[in-house]
Amino acid sequence: MSTDDRADRAASFDQAAAVYQATRPGYPDEAVRWAVPADARDVLDLGAGTGKLTGRLVALGWHVVAVEPSDAMRAELGAAHPSVDVRPGTAERTGLPDASVDAVTIAQAWHWVDPAAAAAEIARVLRPGGQVAPIWNVRDEATDWVARWTEIVHRGDSLDTSYRDPVLGDAFTPTEHATFRWTQRLRTDQLRGLAASRSHLILLPPDERDALLDAVDELVATHPDLRGREWVDVPYRTECYRARLR
Ligand SMILES: C[S@@+](CC[C@H](N)C(=O)[O-])C[C@H]1O[C@@H](n2cnc3c(N)ncnc32)[C@H](O)[C@@H]1O
């Protein structure tokens, strides 16, 4: 996949903000507390999207600035969390002053950024000793229907957006890692929307997208763990990394 294709994928969420907000998972509080130091005051949530993490940061008591490039995602965030300071920007260019925050979170978005440029920008906006935390939600494919759903939504997808130990560079201490297991309760008919919120599907030609979404509906109608059920618990692992500015 070319750099242009990757950039198109990174920008694709603008076309699917509502379904993203309706179906994507949030983040468990114990993961958020691990990612952000208790004594932090100002937190920057980068690539904040519709505010899935931003909302938890606010609820847990931090003063949050959310930076997000997509107009549509920012609109969802503003509607869900009207009191949050939401700004246009990217991980590579936040627009924040030097040394202005105690912690930076970037959930489900590090794979969309230029890591060297983003790490330099995060080092610039963090106060001395501040902490950065890249975070991912990963569906737990030990569950059979989850593995089958994943196989469907990855058909034809050549871009690897899986989580991995983020390379932050010499300005930061070595990364620490922790995993938090939890479940998200969704209606089974929302498994179609969860698929439709993914960048690979957002950019597919409509007939190819519909074929994958129909395959998701077929899975829901036939899999013994989904068939005839209104609700399902989607198993997730929240994979968290953190490092301090030296
Ligand atoms: C999968 S969503 C994650 C949103 C939110 N953090 C969450 O956990 O639900 C990825 C987000 O990264 C944003 N994004 C894409 N490129 C970015 C960049 N270079 N810097 C910051 N955010 C970016 C997209 O607009 C999108 O809102």
PDB file of C-alpha atoms and ligand atoms in Angstrom:
ATOM      1  CA  MET A   1       0.000   0.000   0.000  1.00  0.00           C
ATOM      2  CA  SER A   2       1.397   3.429  -0.985  1.00  0.00           C
ATOM      3  CA  THR A   3       1.799   6.453   1.298  1.00  0.00           C
ATOM      4  CA  ASP A   4      -1.132   8.089  -0.509  1.00  0.00           C
ATOM      5  CA  ASP A   5      -3.351   5.086   0.187  1.00  0.00           C
ATOM      6  CA  ARG A   6      -2.344   5.190   3.854  1.00  0.00           C
ATOM      7  CA  ALA A   7      -3.158   8.927   3.975  1.00  0.00           C
ATOM      8  CA  ASP A   8      -6.547   8.237   2.348  1.00  0.00           C
ATOM      9  CA  ARG A   9      -7.232   5.568   4.953  1.00  0.00           C
ATOM     10  CA  ALA A  10      -6.194   7.921   7.786  1.00  0.00           C
ATOM     11  CA  ALA A  11      -8.577  10.594   6.437  1.00  0.00           C
ATOM     12  CA  SER A  12     -11.443   8.177   5.721  1.00  0.00           C
ATOM     13  CA  PHE A  13     -13.073   8.456   9.163  1.00  0.00           C
ATOM     14  CA  ASP A  14     -14.499  11.829   8.110  1.00  0.00           C
ATOM     15  CA  GLN A  15     -17.048   9.852   6.032  1.00  0.00           C
ATOM     16  CA  ALA A  16     -18.152   7.544   8.850  1.00  0.00           C
ATOM     17  CA  ALA A  17     -18.171   9.616  12.042  1.00  0.00           C
ATOM     18  CA  ALA A  18     -21.749   8.750  13.079  1.00  0.00           C
ATOM     19  CA  VAL A  19     -21.371   4.973  12.707  1.00  0.00           C
ATOM     20  CA  TYR A  20     -17.957   5.212  14.427  1.00  0.00           C
ATOM     21  CA  GLN A  21     -19.557   6.954  17.399  1.00  0.00           C
ATOM     22  CA  ALA A  22     -22.431   4.427  17.496  1.00  0.00           C
ATOM     23  CA  THR A  23     -20.396   1.226  17.391  1.00  0.00           C
ATOM     24  CA  ARG A  24     -16.735   1.629  18.314  1.00  0.00           C
ATOM     25  CA  PRO A  25     -15.647   0.711  21.830  1.00  0.00           C
ATOM     26  CA  GLY A  26     -14.668   3.050  24.629  1.00  0.00           C
ATOM     27  CA  TYR A  27     -11.814   2.402  27.063  1.00  0.00           C
ATOM     28  CA  PRO A  28     -11.898   0.848  30.552  1.00  0.00           C
ATOM     29  CA  ASP A  29     -11.108   3.218  33.419  1.00  0.00           C
ATOM     30  CA  GLU A  30      -8.285   1.057  34.788  1.00  0.00           C
ATOM     31  CA  ALA A  31      -6.507   1.318  31.426  1.00  0.00           C
ATOM     32  CA  VAL A  32      -6.986   5.098  31.365  1.00  0.00           C
ATOM     33  CA  ARG A  33      -5.647   5.391  34.930  1.00  0.00           C
ATOM     34  CA  TRP A  34      -2.592   3.329  33.935  1.00  0.00           C
ATOM     35  CA  ALA A  35      -1.994   5.522  30.886  1.00  0.00           C
ATOM     36  CA  VAL A  36      -2.250   8.931  32.574  1.00  0.00           C
ATOM     37  CA  PRO A  37      -0.422   9.824  35.814  1.00  0.00           C
ATOM     38  CA  ALA A  38      -2.753  10.647  38.710  1.00  0.00           C
ATOM     39  CA  ASP A  39      -0.847  13.877  39.361  1.00  0.00           C
ATOM     40  CA  ALA A  40      -1.232  15.127  35.768  1.00  0.00           C
ATOM     41  CA  ARG A  41      -3.407  18.235  35.337  1.00  0.00           C
ATOM     42  CA  ASP A  42      -3.541  18.989  31.609  1.00  0.00           C
ATOM     43  CA  VAL A  43      -3.990  16.094  29.172  1.00  0.00           C
ATOM     44  CA  LEU A  44      -3.848  16.245  25.380  1.00  0.00           C
ATOM     45  CA  ASP A  45      -5.933  13.566  23.637  1.00  0.00           C
ATOM     46  CA  LEU A  46      -4.485  13.268  20.121  1.00  0.00           C
ATOM     47  CA  GLY A  47      -6.453  11.813  17.218  1.00  0.00           C
ATOM     48  CA  ALA A  48      -9.404  12.103  19.596  1.00  0.00           C
ATOM     49  CA  GLY A  49     -11.980  11.083  16.992  1.00  0.00           C
ATOM     50  CA  THR A  50     -15.522  11.209  18.369  1.00  0.00           C
ATOM     51  CA  GLY A  51     -14.197  11.351  21.942  1.00  0.00           C
ATOM     52  CA  LYS A  52     -14.333   7.695  23.006  1.00  0.00           C
ATOM     53  CA  LEU A  53     -11.250   8.189  25.199  1.00  0.00           C
ATOM     54  CA  THR A  54     -11.679  11.941  25.692  1.00  0.00           C
ATOM     55  CA  GLY A  55     -14.932  11.384  27.556  1.00  0.00           C
ATOM     56  CA  ARG A  56     -13.326   8.987  30.032  1.00  0.00           C
ATOM     57  CA  LEU A  57     -10.407  11.376  30.612  1.00  0.00           C
ATOM     58  CA  VAL A  58     -12.863  14.158  31.462  1.00  0.00           C
ATOM     59  CA  ALA A  59     -14.954  11.861  33.676  1.00  0.00           C
ATOM     60  CA  LEU A  60     -11.838  10.823  35.607  1.00  0.00           C
ATOM     61  CA  GLY A  61     -11.068  14.451  36.395  1.00  0.00           C
ATOM     62  CA  TRP A  62      -8.344  15.649  34.055  1.00  0.00           C
ATOM     63  CA  HIS A  63      -8.440  18.931  32.134  1.00  0.00           C
ATOM     64  CA  VAL A  64      -8.468  17.767  28.520  1.00  0.00           C
ATOM     65  CA  VAL A  65      -7.628  19.341  25.179  1.00  0.00           C
ATOM     66  CA  ALA A  66      -8.725  17.150  22.242  1.00  0.00           C
ATOM     67  CA  VAL A  67      -6.949  17.493  18.883  1.00  0.00           C
ATOM     68  CA  GLU A  68      -8.441  15.803  15.832  1.00  0.00           C
ATOM     69  CA  PRO A  69      -8.030  16.472  12.062  1.00  0.00           C
ATOM     70  CA  SER A  70     -11.483  15.349  10.838  1.00  0.00           C
ATOM     71  CA  ASP A  71     -14.275  17.965  10.902  1.00  0.00           C
ATOM     72  CA  ALA A  72     -16.977  15.284  11.131  1.00  0.00           C
ATOM     73  CA  MET A  73     -15.257  13.412  13.983  1.00  0.00           C
ATOM     74  CA  ARG A  74     -14.760  16.707  15.852  1.00  0.00           C
ATOM     75  CA  ALA A  75     -18.460  17.508  15.377  1.00  0.00           C
ATOM     76  CA  GLU A  76     -19.433  14.168  17.007  1.00  0.00           C
ATOM     77  CA  LEU A  77     -16.996  14.855  19.844  1.00  0.00           C
ATOM     78  CA  GLY A  78     -18.411  18.338  20.405  1.00  0.00           C
ATOM     79  CA  ALA A  79     -21.969  16.978  20.473  1.00  0.00           C
ATOM     80  CA  ALA A  80     -21.118  14.208  22.949  1.00  0.00           C
ATOM     81  CA  HIS A  81     -18.856  16.327  25.193  1.00  0.00           C
ATOM     82  CA  PRO A  82     -19.851  19.982  24.770  1.00  0.00           C
ATOM     83  CA  SER A  83     -17.545  21.238  27.536  1.00  0.00           C
ATOM     84  CA  VAL A  84     -14.337  19.827  26.026  1.00  0.00           C
ATOM     85  CA  ASP A  85     -11.792  22.096  24.332  1.00  0.00           C
ATOM     86  CA  VAL A  86     -11.696  20.491  20.832  1.00  0.00           C
ATOM     87  CA  ARG A  87      -9.250  21.764  18.220  1.00  0.00           C
ATOM     88  CA  PRO A  88      -8.351  20.907  14.640  1.00  0.00           C
ATOM     89  CA  GLY A  89      -4.830  19.526  14.287  1.00  0.00           C
ATOM     90  CA  THR A  90      -2.733  16.421  13.878  1.00  0.00           C
ATOM     91  CA  ALA A  91      -0.266  14.455  15.959  1.00  0.00           C
ATOM     92  CA  GLU A  92       2.512  15.940  13.839  1.00  0.00           C
ATOM     93  CA  ARG A  93       1.214  19.525  14.253  1.00  0.00           C
ATOM     94  CA  THR A  94      -0.988  20.014  17.310  1.00  0.00           C
ATOM     95  CA  GLY A  95      -0.949  23.815  17.407  1.00  0.00           C
ATOM     96  CA  LEU A  96      -0.360  23.702  21.207  1.00  0.00           C
ATOM     97  CA  PRO A  97       2.352  25.794  22.913  1.00  0.00           C
ATOM     98  CA  ASP A  98       5.667  24.295  24.046  1.00  0.00           C
ATOM     99  CA  ALA A  99       5.600  22.461  27.406  1.00  0.00           C
ATOM    100  CA  SER A 100       1.859  22.987  27.888  1.00  0.00           C
ATOM    101  CA  VAL A 101       0.544  19.535  28.946  1.00  0.00           C
ATOM    102  CA  ASP A 102       1.436  16.887  31.538  1.00  0.00           C
ATOM    103  CA  ALA A 103       0.278  13.877  29.518  1.00  0.00           C
ATOM    104  CA  VAL A 104      -0.598  12.922  25.954  1.00  0.00           C
ATOM    105  CA  THR A 105      -2.884  10.061  24.960  1.00  0.00           C
ATOM    106  CA  ILE A 106      -3.294   8.757  21.414  1.00  0.00           C
ATOM    107  CA  ALA A 107      -5.857   5.991  21.155  1.00  0.00           C
ATOM    108  CA  GLN A 108      -6.303   3.823  18.077  1.00  0.00           C
ATOM    109  CA  ALA A 109      -4.423   6.403  16.007  1.00  0.00           C
ATOM    110  CA  TRP A 110      -0.642   5.920  16.353  1.00  0.00           C
ATOM    111  CA  HIS A 111      -0.718   3.683  13.236  1.00  0.00           C
ATOM    112  CA  TRP A 112      -2.037   6.671  11.243  1.00  0.00           C
ATOM    113  CA  VAL A 113       0.752   9.119  12.159  1.00  0.00           C
ATOM    114  CA  ASP A 114       4.303   9.719  11.002  1.00  0.00           C
ATOM    115  CA  PRO A 115       5.924   8.295  14.154  1.00  0.00           C
ATOM    116  CA  ALA A 116       9.121  10.372  14.118  1.00  0.00           C
ATOM    117  CA  ALA A 117       7.282  13.659  13.495  1.00  0.00           C
ATOM    118  CA  ALA A 118       4.578  12.821  16.027  1.00  0.00           C
ATOM    119  CA  ALA A 119       7.117  11.822  18.710  1.00  0.00           C
ATOM    120  CA  ALA A 120       8.985  15.122  18.179  1.00  0.00           C
ATOM    121  CA  GLU A 121       5.740  17.105  18.431  1.00  0.00           C
ATOM    122  CA  ILE A 122       4.656  15.239  21.586  1.00  0.00           C
ATOM    123  CA  ALA A 123       8.106  15.869  23.142  1.00  0.00           C
ATOM    124  CA  ARG A 124       7.680  19.582  22.331  1.00  0.00           C
ATOM    125  CA  VAL A 125       4.241  19.984  23.960  1.00  0.00           C
ATOM    126  CA  LEU A 126       4.932  17.850  27.056  1.00  0.00           C
ATOM    127  CA  ARG A 127       6.219  19.439  30.248  1.00  0.00           C
ATOM    128  CA  PRO A 128       9.464  17.956  31.663  1.00  0.00           C
ATOM    129  CA  GLY A 129       8.823  14.392  32.879  1.00  0.00           C
ATOM    130  CA  GLY A 130       5.451  14.296  31.132  1.00  0.00           C
ATOM    131  CA  GLN A 131       3.972  11.024  29.900  1.00  0.00           C
ATOM    132  CA  VAL A 132       2.774   9.816  26.506  1.00  0.00           C
ATOM    133  CA  ALA A 133       0.470   6.810  26.072  1.00  0.00           C
ATOM    134  CA  PRO A 134      -0.364   5.185  22.730  1.00  0.00           C
ATOM    135  CA  ILE A 135      -3.385   2.893  23.254  1.00  0.00           C
ATOM    136  CA  TRP A 136      -5.213   0.331  21.118  1.00  0.00           C
ATOM    137  CA  ASN A 137      -8.412  -1.678  21.497  1.00  0.00           C
ATOM    138  CA  VAL A 138      -7.896  -5.144  20.008  1.00  0.00           C
ATOM    139  CA  ARG A 139     -10.771  -7.603  19.521  1.00  0.00           C
ATOM    140  CA  ASP A 140     -10.012 -10.899  21.241  1.00  0.00           C
ATOM    141  CA  GLU A 141      -9.994 -13.446  18.434  1.00  0.00           C
ATOM    142  CA  ALA A 142      -9.872 -16.413  20.798  1.00  0.00           C
ATOM    143  CA  THR A 143     -13.676 -16.183  20.517  1.00  0.00           C
ATOM    144  CA  ASP A 144     -14.785 -18.004  17.371  1.00  0.00           C
ATOM    145  CA  TRP A 145     -17.371 -15.516  16.063  1.00  0.00           C
ATOM    146  CA  VAL A 146     -14.893 -12.660  16.585  1.00  0.00           C
ATOM    147  CA  ALA A 147     -12.257 -14.490  14.519  1.00  0.00           C
ATOM    148  CA  ARG A 148     -14.829 -15.060  11.748  1.00  0.00           C
ATOM    149  CA  TRP A 149     -16.013 -11.421  11.841  1.00  0.00           C
ATOM    150  CA  THR A 150     -12.388 -10.284  11.616  1.00  0.00           C
ATOM    151  CA  GLU A 151     -11.691 -12.573   8.654  1.00  0.00           C
ATOM    152  CA  ILE A 152     -14.622 -10.987   6.793  1.00  0.00           C
ATOM    153  CA  VAL A 153     -13.710  -7.359   7.476  1.00  0.00           C
ATOM    154  CA  HIS A 154     -10.058  -7.881   6.525  1.00  0.00           C
ATOM    155  CA  ARG A 155     -10.832  -9.457   3.141  1.00  0.00           C
ATOM    156  CA  GLY A 156      -8.793  -7.611   0.515  1.00  0.00           C
ATOM    157  CA  ASP A 157      -7.100  -5.390   3.117  1.00  0.00           C
ATOM    158  CA  SER A 158      -3.373  -4.942   2.395  1.00  0.00           C
ATOM    159  CA  LEU A 159      -2.668  -2.373   5.126  1.00  0.00           C
ATOM    160  CA  ASP A 160      -1.364  -3.579   8.478  1.00  0.00           C
ATOM    161  CA  THR A 161      -2.856  -1.329  11.152  1.00  0.00           C
ATOM    162  CA  SER A 162      -2.312  -3.733  14.030  1.00  0.00           C
ATOM    163  CA  TYR A 163      -0.895  -2.437  17.294  1.00  0.00           C
ATOM    164  CA  ARG A 164       2.762  -2.776  18.115  1.00  0.00           C
ATOM    165  CA  ASP A 165       5.302  -1.360  20.540  1.00  0.00           C
ATOM    166  CA  PRO A 166       5.455   2.269  19.369  1.00  0.00           C
ATOM    167  CA  VAL A 167       8.906   3.683  18.559  1.00  0.00           C
ATOM    168  CA  LEU A 168       9.087   7.021  20.390  1.00  0.00           C
ATOM    169  CA  GLY A 169      12.822   7.710  20.162  1.00  0.00           C
ATOM    170  CA  ASP A 170      15.570   8.871  22.497  1.00  0.00           C
ATOM    171  CA  ALA A 171      13.625  11.796  23.968  1.00  0.00           C
ATOM    172  CA  PHE A 172      11.542   9.236  25.895  1.00  0.00           C
ATOM    173  CA  THR A 173      12.215   6.517  28.454  1.00  0.00           C
ATOM    174  CA  PRO A 174      11.726   2.898  27.232  1.00  0.00           C
ATOM    175  CA  THR A 175       8.048   2.042  26.794  1.00  0.00           C
ATOM    176  CA  GLU A 176       6.141   0.061  29.414  1.00  0.00           C
ATOM    177  CA  HIS A 177       3.203  -2.094  28.308  1.00  0.00           C
ATOM    178  CA  ALA A 178       0.025  -3.328  29.999  1.00  0.00           C
ATOM    179  CA  THR A 179      -3.061  -5.221  28.798  1.00  0.00           C
ATOM    180  CA  PHE A 180      -6.613  -4.741  30.122  1.00  0.00           C
ATOM    181  CA  ARG A 181      -9.386  -7.209  29.203  1.00  0.00           C
ATOM    182  CA  TRP A 182     -13.021  -6.146  29.047  1.00  0.00           C
ATOM    183  CA  THR A 183     -16.169  -6.481  26.957  1.00  0.00           C
ATOM    184  CA  GLN A 184     -18.333  -4.020  25.057  1.00  0.00           C
ATOM    185  CA  ARG A 185     -22.065  -4.801  24.897  1.00  0.00           C
ATOM    186  CA  LEU A 186     -23.449  -4.241  21.379  1.00  0.00           C
ATOM    187  CA  ARG A 187     -26.671  -5.203  19.659  1.00  0.00           C
ATOM    188  CA  THR A 188     -25.888  -7.987  17.217  1.00  0.00           C
ATOM    189  CA  ASP A 189     -27.251  -5.856  14.359  1.00  0.00           C
ATOM    190  CA  GLN A 190     -24.554  -3.282  15.215  1.00  0.00           C
ATOM    191  CA  LEU A 191     -21.813  -5.717  14.178  1.00  0.00           C
ATOM    192  CA  ARG A 192     -22.586  -4.510  10.636  1.00  0.00           C
ATOM    193  CA  GLY A 193     -21.996  -0.873  11.665  1.00  0.00           C
ATOM    194  CA  LEU A 194     -18.828  -1.830  13.544  1.00  0.00           C
ATOM    195  CA  ALA A 195     -17.550  -3.245  10.245  1.00  0.00           C
ATOM    196  CA  ALA A 196     -18.720  -0.185   8.288  1.00  0.00           C
ATOM    197  CA  SER A 197     -16.717   2.100  10.625  1.00  0.00           C
ATOM    198  CA  ARG A 198     -13.397   0.593   9.523  1.00  0.00           C
ATOM    199  CA  SER A 199     -11.215   2.544   7.103  1.00  0.00           C
ATOM    200  CA  HIS A 200     -10.820  -0.427   4.754  1.00  0.00           C
ATOM    201  CA  LEU A 201     -14.587  -0.671   4.259  1.00  0.00           C
ATOM    202  CA  ILE A 202     -15.188   3.087   4.190  1.00  0.00           C
ATOM    203  CA  LEU A 203     -13.017   3.367   1.067  1.00  0.00           C
ATOM    204  CA  LEU A 204     -14.206   0.245  -0.774  1.00  0.00           C
ATOM    205  CA  PRO A 205     -16.406   0.640  -3.883  1.00  0.00           C
ATOM    206  CA  PRO A 206     -20.056   0.393  -2.706  1.00  0.00           C
ATOM    207  CA  ASP A 207     -20.696  -3.048  -4.240  1.00  0.00           C
ATOM    208  CA  GLU A 208     -17.608  -4.550  -2.576  1.00  0.00           C
ATOM    209  CA  ARG A 209     -18.457  -2.889   0.744  1.00  0.00           C
ATOM    210  CA  ASP A 210     -22.023  -4.182   0.591  1.00  0.00           C
ATOM    211  CA  ALA A 211     -20.765  -7.715  -0.100  1.00  0.00           C
ATOM    212  CA  LEU A 212     -18.618  -7.640   3.075  1.00  0.00           C
ATOM    213  CA  LEU A 213     -21.430  -6.102   5.144  1.00  0.00           C
ATOM    214  CA  ASP A 214     -23.835  -8.765   3.859  1.00  0.00           C
ATOM    215  CA  ALA A 215     -21.291 -11.409   4.904  1.00  0.00           C
ATOM    216  CA  VAL A 216     -21.320  -9.881   8.414  1.00  0.00           C
ATOM    217  CA  ASP A 217     -25.147 -10.085   8.464  1.00  0.00           C
ATOM    218  CA  GLU A 218     -24.915 -13.706   7.344  1.00  0.00           C
ATOM    219  CA  LEU A 219     -22.505 -14.444  10.194  1.00  0.00           C
ATOM    220  CA  VAL A 220     -24.921 -12.830  12.687  1.00  0.00           C
ATOM    221  CA  ALA A 221     -27.820 -14.855  11.254  1.00  0.00           C
ATOM    222  CA  THR A 222     -26.033 -18.210  11.317  1.00  0.00           C
ATOM    223  CA  HIS A 223     -23.304 -18.370  13.977  1.00  0.00           C
ATOM    224  CA  PRO A 224     -24.503 -20.325  17.037  1.00  0.00           C
ATOM    225  CA  ASP A 225     -23.229 -17.626  19.430  1.00  0.00           C
ATOM    226  CA  LEU A 226     -25.027 -14.806  17.569  1.00  0.00           C
ATOM    227  CA  ARG A 227     -28.100 -16.315  15.891  1.00  0.00           C
ATOM    228  CA  GLY A 228     -31.388 -15.131  17.440  1.00  0.00           C
ATOM    229  CA  ARG A 229     -29.637 -12.978  20.064  1.00  0.00           C
ATOM    230  CA  GLU A 230     -30.311  -9.258  20.459  1.00  0.00           C
ATOM    231  CA  TRP A 231     -27.133  -8.448  22.398  1.00  0.00           C
ATOM    232  CA  VAL A 232     -23.555  -9.701  22.367  1.00  0.00           C
ATOM    233  CA  ASP A 233     -20.492  -8.924  24.500  1.00  0.00           C
ATOM    234  CA  VAL A 234     -17.589  -8.098  22.210  1.00  0.00           C
ATOM    235  CA  PRO A 235     -14.359  -9.162  23.958  1.00  0.00           C
ATOM    236  CA  TYR A 236     -11.544  -6.622  23.805  1.00  0.00           C
ATOM    237  CA  ARG A 237      -8.015  -6.267  25.063  1.00  0.00           C
ATOM    238  CA  THR A 238      -6.948  -2.671  25.596  1.00  0.00           C
ATOM    239  CA  GLU A 239      -3.207  -2.617  24.836  1.00  0.00           C
ATOM    240  CA  CYS A 240      -1.550   0.372  26.519  1.00  0.00           C
ATOM    241  CA  TYR A 241       1.960   1.743  26.218  1.00  0.00           C
ATOM    242  CA  ARG A 242       3.488   4.594  28.198  1.00  0.00           C
ATOM    243  CA  ALA A 243       6.801   6.439  28.335  1.00  0.00           C
ATOM    244  CA  ARG A 244       8.090   9.578  30.064  1.00  0.00           C
ATOM    245  CA  LEU A 245       9.846  12.526  28.513  1.00  0.00           C
ATOM    246  CA  ARG A 246      13.448  12.288  29.757  1.00  0.00           C
TER     247      ARG A 246
HETATM  248  C1  LIG B   1      -9.574   4.904  14.697  1.00  0.00           C
HETATM  249  S1  LIG B   1      -9.860   6.612  15.023  1.00  0.00           S
HETATM  250  C2  LIG B   1      -9.547   6.755  16.780  1.00  0.00           C
HETATM  251  C3  LIG B   1     -10.351   7.847  17.410  1.00  0.00           C
HETATM  252  C4  LIG B   1     -10.350   7.883  18.939  1.00  0.00           C
HETATM  253  N1  LIG B   1      -9.038   8.171  19.466  1.00  0.00           N
HETATM  254  C5  LIG B   1     -10.860   6.580  19.512  1.00  0.00           C
HETATM  255  O1  LIG B   1     -10.127   5.933  20.248  1.00  0.00           O
HETATM  256  O2  LIG B   1     -12.002   6.206  19.210  1.00  0.00           O
HETATM  257  C6  LIG B   1      -8.436   7.332  14.322  1.00  0.00           C
HETATM  258  C7  LIG B   1      -8.480   8.850  14.368  1.00  0.00           C
HETATM  259  O3  LIG B   1      -7.195   9.361  14.015  1.00  0.00           O
HETATM  260  C8  LIG B   1      -7.399  10.519  13.257  1.00  0.00           C
HETATM  261  N2  LIG B   1      -6.163  10.792  12.512  1.00  0.00           N
HETATM  262  C9  LIG B   1      -5.817  10.437  11.264  1.00  0.00           C
HETATM  263  N3  LIG B   1      -4.600  10.905  10.966  1.00  0.00           N
HETATM  264  C10 LIG B   1      -4.148  11.571  12.066  1.00  0.00           C
HETATM  265  C11 LIG B   1      -2.971  12.297  12.392  1.00  0.00           C
HETATM  266  N4  LIG B   1      -1.957  12.402  11.529  1.00  0.00           N
HETATM  267  N5  LIG B   1      -2.869  12.873  13.605  1.00  0.00           N
HETATM  268  C12 LIG B   1      -3.869  12.741  14.510  1.00  0.00           C
HETATM  269  N6  LIG B   1      -5.015  12.066  14.272  1.00  0.00           N
HETATM  270  C13 LIG B   1      -5.147  11.489  13.062  1.00  0.00           C
HETATM  271  C14 LIG B   1      -8.613  10.191  12.397  1.00  0.00           C
HETATM  272  O4  LIG B   1      -9.244  11.357  11.898  1.00  0.00           O
HETATM  273  C15 LIG B   1      -9.482   9.438  13.391  1.00  0.00           C
HETATM  274  O5  LIG B   1     -10.356  10.294  14.085  1.00  0.00           O
END
